[in-house]
Amino acid sequence: MSLDEATVRKVAKLARIAMSDEEITPLIGELNGIIDWIEQLQEVDIDGVEAMTSSVDVALPMRADTLTHDETGGGKPGEIVANAPKTEDHFFIVPKVVE
Amino acid sequence: MSEAKNLLRGETGNWEVVIGLEVHAQVASVTKLFSGASAEYGAGPNENVSLVDAAMPGMLPVINSFCVDQAIRTGLGLNAKINLWSRFDRKNYFYPDLPQGYQISQYKDPIVGEGEIEVELDAERTIKVGIERLHLEQDAGKSVHDLAPKESYVDLNRSGVALMEIVSKPEMRSAEEASAYFSKLRTIVRYLGTCDGNMDQGSMRADVNVSVCREGNYEKFVETGDFSYLGTRTETKNVNSIRFVRQVVDYEARRQIQVLESGGTIDQETRLFDVKTGETKTMRSKEDAHDYRYFPDPDLLPLTFTQAHVDAIAASLPELPDAKKHRFVQTYGLSPYDASVLVMDKAKADYFEEVAKGRDGKLAANWVTTELFGLLNKLDKSIEESPISAPQLGGLIDLIQDQTISGKIAKQVFEIMLEEGGDPKEIVEARGLKQVTDTGALEAAADKIIAANPEQVAKVKDKPKALGWFVGQVMKETGGKANPQAVNAILKEKLGLE
Amino acid sequence: MTDLTTLTLASLRDGLAKKEFTATEATSAYLERAEASGPLNAYVRLTAEKAREQAKASDERIGKGEARPLEGVPLGIKDLFCTDGIPTNASSKILEGFTPTYESTVSGNLKRDGAVFLGKLNLDEFAMGSSNETSAHGPVINPWRREGQDTKLSPGGSSGGSAAAVAARLCAGATATDTGGSIRQPAALTGTVGIKPTYGRCSRFGIVAFASSLDQAGPIARDVRDAAIMLTSMASYDPKDSTSIDRPVPDYEKALAGGVKGLKIGIPKEYRLDGMPSEIDALWQRGADLLKEQGAEIVEVSLPLTKYALPVYYIVAPAEASSNLARYDGVRYGQRVHDDDINELYAKTRGEGFGAEVKRRLMIGTYVLSAGYYDAYYLRAQRVRKKIADELAAVFEGVDLLLTPSSPSSAFGLGEKSSDPIEMYLNDVFTVTANLAGVPGVSVPAGLDGQGLPLGLQLVAPAFGEEVMLRGAAALEEAIGFDAQPTEWWKS
Ligand SMILES: [Mg+2]
Ligand SMILES: [Zn+2]
């Protein structure tokens, strides 16, 4: 599989990354180089092998349904918007999203 | 699958409509699915948001065990398969109310698999609707669009709230079936207490999938499982009332038939329902077609629990509407439909049972469904606010059963209980509404009427039907308190009938 | 009085406890050196004032006899760890101006034990790189130079700032993270010791995520003991990280004494790459001989799937990163490039905020997860990953540890490898398998190459085999007796 310019632009759009033509052109070559290199995995026989998504094999730990007051708890709207580029009355503000 | 399929007549022939619902039900939990922030409705902007929910750098999800148990509980209520091994995936897309840039959901391996529920349409028709799956996922935040002309204001309070997405099979064949299914789901989760079912607050919303196909094609689909027999479906999102579900199906079916018959095609798209116009319209432009790039969330491990855990939850389930319905039919001799009306709301079912216990079930059902529900409708009150308590109504029914009063008098007592309250027995005593069974008094009254109406007496000889007139007269004479059966007997005897 | 920065973390700790000098003195000494280290570009932010306050508090505690395990020890923190009230930017433009209101669990553990934070250390942008050249703050310069040359060399990456700071004695020890080799490779290139612990041993909570299933925090320090002391504090079970393992943390410093007598140490033959500098081969052999002399049994083992580890890594890591970095959208924190259209705002913000290497990996990651390619790339990679992990586990049935080189080359010049992504990626060829399998690895200085540049040897252990691994590392360290120091060319 090789990536043509159209595919690269499509992927950039999907990843929400604006790229100038000056960026795109070399990137096409680099990405194809990497993809070709990755292709060698096709050699490996993986019949009957399940996918490994984590090296940890314990049961998923769970928490009780109780309010917390550290980073994982609420009640701090000021802190939530403290780093935001644009806010008002503890709302985050973005350009109008038309539905 | 409903036997009687509902045909829509078009210019070029008959069409069938096929409906599947994806219902999002908010888990009735105190905190969110992956954080300890409150899941409560109606807080100030970003008040119920943790650093985890706002997707601050380095924040990680930890799952809420209560939400997991509610999903299992609901799965059991839907008679569905519970998967002891399931997994969370990331659904990737960019949107201002999706802080992580992905929604944590269950794509390939949901916690609950296939199930089936009974849905009553009316006195005659009950259908079965298949459940495809139930999975846990995060809700998104909310964008407010009307606070500024060129900007949207983002509030993440809902972001991360636990949802159960319940996906039906495409087995509903009319707006009626779809709305009845939605309402039945609501009844079930409310019985289970896993979701408050509050639609105004968005605790329960439906994505309504509608397609139309030519008459007969649905049956072919059922036989072969080949979806190509069905038409292209549209998905109308976040429909938050049973009535709206009805409207969406009707509108979409009509619209799609029109498009198809005028040579157009239906695109598989997401649509929005406009409450004002009752119409649906395209939501997202096709140009940014979605590619969600689902993959297992590496911040979480597979969700596993034992069958013993599932069994323990099963043992704690309350009696569910269908079981209750069947029991009401058995124990109280009700018609399945009366029973289904009673169980639709647990509080109503409980009220009925309190009245019916140790009494004539049919009689109790008639009084509860006709007199009491009629009254509540008139007063626009809920069963919890009923001005007449179950013990009161029960006592009234006792008086009817032991012949202390007639049904007619009972209605009077019912009115008095409504206006002034009080114990029916005492009311009857105080107002001397007891029915007269003392034959002496009744014979006297009968003799009086017979003596006063010779020509009627003559008539009744060859027209026994006229007996009713005499009964009426005697009842009048005794102020309605006479026992109708007794009066009948006495008159027949005195008039020498049969 | 002796220059306190010449002391190891262990002797500094002990001297402080014995009140031979104060934390304030030690902190000032390090701050002075750090302030005079401009040309190395190791620190992106010195927090001198906070550091002096912490040192003062430590002195008071020591005075009251309430010293904690790391009381008054001045450390540097990789700028990937969120630090409460101190800007944290992951060396990315997109996180400019972001100041966390929270502390990562690992840096919090070090604070809990009394450590003093001198400042935040430079790294490859979002830890994506092996040379530190992808940093928005510019590259870190390796304190080491080729003999008789002044070519600027890379300290490796992504923890280049941490490695350079430790090598140049700009802190007593530093935190780092390792996703494919980001602790061990820079440690090797700077003559320092770096530990990549078992996945789940150190919490990921509060560390800016790169690839969730591979990221693991660990220390870079001057010697094995110092690294062991730091790891004992950094490691913990954290209920806030679902992949953290609930398991008691041993005192790793106590584990060092054991020696290697009776240990079986495997030499994976597939790690002998053609074209690899003969010096590396020689040092590797020497390391094996030294361990043997001390009573270890050396056996050759085979890991035929080794060559597939990097391709697997370059699918899995970018895939996870493409999702982990979606949150940098200019809405809640960091830089925003405005546009009236939200999707344009996202694209411009990310287009300008991310550097070339990060974009490259986000593109790869997005591509391998996208419709039609998921099975061929991502899913296949995760299945090959399983085979690699199983193969390694099988080898560990027969041996206690593996001995390998840490990196395929010594420090390289800036720009020498950055032209070809794949050549750069090959830096992690010896380290990446441990990340895929989630097992621990440590890099120990092995000696100098012909140009006078340090090289490292790596010991790899089965999951939670840190204690045995550090026993081996301590023995190797002692036998090698590496004591070279970089000339302090940057001070002038
Ligand atoms: Mg949907
Ligand atoms: Zn959903």
mmCIF file of N, CA, C and O in Angstrom, chain C residues 399-431:
data_model
loop_
_atom_site.group_PDB
_atom_site.id
_atom_site.type_symbol
_atom_site.label_atom_id
_atom_site.label_comp_id
_atom_site.label_asym_id
_atom_site.label_seq_id
_atom_site.Cartn_x
_atom_site.Cartn_y
_atom_site.Cartn_z
ATOM 1 N N VAL C 399 16.428 -18.085 31.538
ATOM 2 C CA VAL C 399 17.456 -17.175 32.068
ATOM 3 C C VAL C 399 16.841 -16.157 33.022
ATOM 4 O O VAL C 399 15.635 -15.887 32.963
ATOM 5 N N ASP C 400 17.679 -15.582 33.885
ATOM 6 C CA ASP C 400 17.200 -14.565 34.827
ATOM 7 C C ASP C 400 17.210 -13.177 34.203
ATOM 8 O O ASP C 400 16.334 -12.356 34.477
ATOM 9 N N LEU C 401 18.210 -12.913 33.372
ATOM 10 C CA LEU C 401 18.372 -11.592 32.773
ATOM 11 C C LEU C 401 18.878 -11.718 31.352
ATOM 12 O O LEU C 401 19.415 -12.756 30.968
ATOM 13 N N LEU C 402 18.690 -10.659 30.598
ATOM 14 C CA LEU C 402 19.319 -10.551 29.279
ATOM 15 C C LEU C 402 20.337 -9.432 29.342
ATOM 16 O O LEU C 402 20.116 -8.427 30.019
ATOM 17 N N LEU C 403 21.471 -9.628 28.652
ATOM 18 C CA LEU C 403 22.467 -8.564 28.520
ATOM 19 C C LEU C 403 22.561 -8.175 27.058
ATOM 20 O O LEU C 403 22.771 -9.031 26.195
ATOM 21 N N THR C 404 22.346 -6.881 26.777
ATOM 22 C CA THR C 404 22.413 -6.391 25.399
ATOM 23 C C THR C 404 23.067 -5.009 25.395
ATOM 24 O O THR C 404 23.156 -4.375 26.448
ATOM 25 N N PRO C 405 23.494 -4.540 24.219
ATOM 26 C CA PRO C 405 23.889 -3.132 24.139
ATOM 27 C C PRO C 405 22.646 -2.260 24.368
ATOM 28 O O PRO C 405 21.525 -2.719 24.178
ATOM 29 N N SER C 406 22.832 -1.013 24.791
ATOM 30 C CA SER C 406 21.694 -0.114 25.001
ATOM 31 C C SER C 406 21.337 0.629 23.727
ATOM 32 O O SER C 406 20.173 0.949 23.491
ATOM 33 N N SER C 407 22.349 0.926 22.912
ATOM 34 C CA SER C 407 22.085 1.686 21.679
ATOM 35 C C SER C 407 23.059 1.226 20.598
ATOM 36 O O SER C 407 24.155 0.752 20.916
ATOM 37 N N PRO C 408 22.657 1.352 19.347
ATOM 38 C CA PRO C 408 23.497 0.869 18.244
ATOM 39 C C PRO C 408 24.667 1.784 17.923
ATOM 40 O O PRO C 408 25.493 1.453 17.072
ATOM 41 N N SER C 409 24.733 2.943 18.602
ATOM 42 C CA SER C 409 25.856 3.843 18.331
ATOM 43 C C SER C 409 26.056 4.740 19.536
ATOM 44 O O SER C 409 25.189 4.837 20.394
ATOM 45 N N SER C 410 27.215 5.386 19.608
ATOM 46 C CA SER C 410 27.424 6.393 20.655
ATOM 47 C C SER C 410 26.777 7.698 20.179
ATOM 48 O O SER C 410 26.169 7.744 19.111
ATOM 49 N N ALA C 411 26.953 8.759 20.972
ATOM 50 C CA ALA C 411 26.313 10.047 20.655
ATOM 51 C C ALA C 411 26.642 10.476 19.228
ATOM 52 O O ALA C 411 27.775 10.351 18.770
ATOM 53 N N PHE C 412 25.629 10.955 18.522
ATOM 54 C CA PHE C 412 25.803 11.390 17.130
ATOM 55 C C PHE C 412 25.590 12.900 17.042
ATOM 56 O O PHE C 412 25.001 13.522 17.939
ATOM 57 N N GLY C 413 26.097 13.473 15.962
ATOM 58 C CA GLY C 413 26.009 14.918 15.807
ATOM 59 C C GLY C 413 24.592 15.376 15.502
ATOM 60 O O GLY C 413 23.796 14.640 14.928
ATOM 61 N N LEU C 414 24.287 16.603 15.931
ATOM 62 C CA LEU C 414 22.980 17.169 15.591
ATOM 63 C C LEU C 414 22.807 17.151 14.084
ATOM 64 O O LEU C 414 23.737 17.429 13.338
ATOM 65 N N GLY C 415 21.620 16.767 13.638
ATOM 66 C CA GLY C 415 21.338 16.779 12.207
ATOM 67 C C GLY C 415 21.846 15.535 11.488
ATOM 68 O O GLY C 415 21.404 15.237 10.387
ATOM 69 N N GLU C 416 22.739 14.753 12.129
ATOM 70 C CA GLU C 416 23.308 13.590 11.434
ATOM 71 C C GLU C 416 22.268 12.543 11.076
ATOM 72 O O GLU C 416 22.363 11.864 10.071
ATOM 73 N N LYS C 417 21.251 12.403 11.939
ATOM 74 C CA LYS C 417 20.248 11.366 11.686
ATOM 75 C C LYS C 417 18.868 11.936 11.414
ATOM 76 O O LYS C 417 17.965 11.212 11.009
ATOM 77 N N SER C 418 18.700 13.249 11.653
ATOM 78 C CA SER C 418 17.347 13.798 11.613
ATOM 79 C C SER C 418 16.801 13.900 10.192
ATOM 80 O O SER C 418 15.623 14.133 9.996
ATOM 81 N N SER C 419 17.662 13.675 9.200
ATOM 82 C CA SER C 419 17.175 13.794 7.818
ATOM 83 C C SER C 419 16.325 12.571 7.443
ATOM 84 O O SER C 419 15.377 12.671 6.697
ATOM 85 N N ASP C 420 16.651 11.411 8.031
ATOM 86 C CA ASP C 420 15.934 10.183 7.680
ATOM 87 C C ASP C 420 15.228 9.605 8.898
ATOM 88 O O ASP C 420 15.879 9.078 9.803
ATOM 89 N N PRO C 421 13.881 9.717 8.934
ATOM 90 C CA PRO C 421 13.140 9.252 10.114
ATOM 91 C C PRO C 421 13.517 7.835 10.520
ATOM 92 O O PRO C 421 13.833 7.586 11.682
ATOM 93 N N ILE C 422 13.576 6.917 9.566
ATOM 94 C CA ILE C 422 13.793 5.518 9.930
ATOM 95 C C ILE C 422 15.171 5.317 10.567
ATOM 96 O O ILE C 422 15.300 4.630 11.576
ATOM 97 N N GLU C 423 16.192 6.014 10.031
ATOM 98 C CA GLU C 423 17.525 5.882 10.634
ATOM 99 C C GLU C 423 17.454 6.330 12.091
ATOM 100 O O GLU C 423 18.027 5.711 12.982
ATOM 101 N N MET C 424 16.684 7.401 12.333
ATOM 102 C CA MET C 424 16.517 7.895 13.702
ATOM 103 C C MET C 424 15.806 6.849 14.557
ATOM 104 O O MET C 424 16.213 6.550 15.670
ATOM 105 N N TYR C 425 14.749 6.254 13.979
ATOM 106 C CA TYR C 425 13.963 5.262 14.733
ATOM 107 C C TYR C 425 14.830 4.077 15.170
ATOM 108 O O TYR C 425 14.634 3.497 16.224
ATOM 109 N N LEU C 426 15.840 3.752 14.361
ATOM 110 C CA LEU C 426 16.666 2.569 14.653
ATOM 111 C C LEU C 426 17.466 2.712 15.954
ATOM 112 O O LEU C 426 17.971 1.728 16.481
ATOM 113 N N ASN C 427 17.521 3.943 16.514
ATOM 114 C CA ASN C 427 18.194 4.137 17.798
ATOM 115 C C ASN C 427 17.614 3.241 18.878
ATOM 116 O O ASN C 427 18.296 2.883 19.828
ATOM 117 N N ASP C 428 16.311 2.922 18.759
ATOM 118 C CA ASP C 428 15.625 2.179 19.821
ATOM 119 C C ASP C 428 15.615 0.674 19.584
ATOM 120 O O ASP C 428 14.913 -0.064 20.270
ATOM 121 N N VAL C 429 16.405 0.220 18.611
ATOM 122 C CA VAL C 429 16.327 -1.186 18.210
ATOM 123 C C VAL C 429 16.555 -2.154 19.376
ATOM 124 O O VAL C 429 15.939 -3.198 19.457
ATOM 125 N N PHE C 430 17.408 -1.775 20.338
ATOM 126 C CA PHE C 430 17.708 -2.688 21.459
ATOM 127 C C PHE C 430 16.782 -2.501 22.657
ATOM 128 O O PHE C 430 16.712 -3.348 23.533
ATOM 129 N N THR C 431 16.115 -1.370 22.709
ATOM 130 C CA THR C 431 15.345 -1.032 23.908
ATOM 131 C C THR C 431 13.846 -1.287 23.765
ATOM 132 O O THR C 431 13.158 -1.558 24.746
#
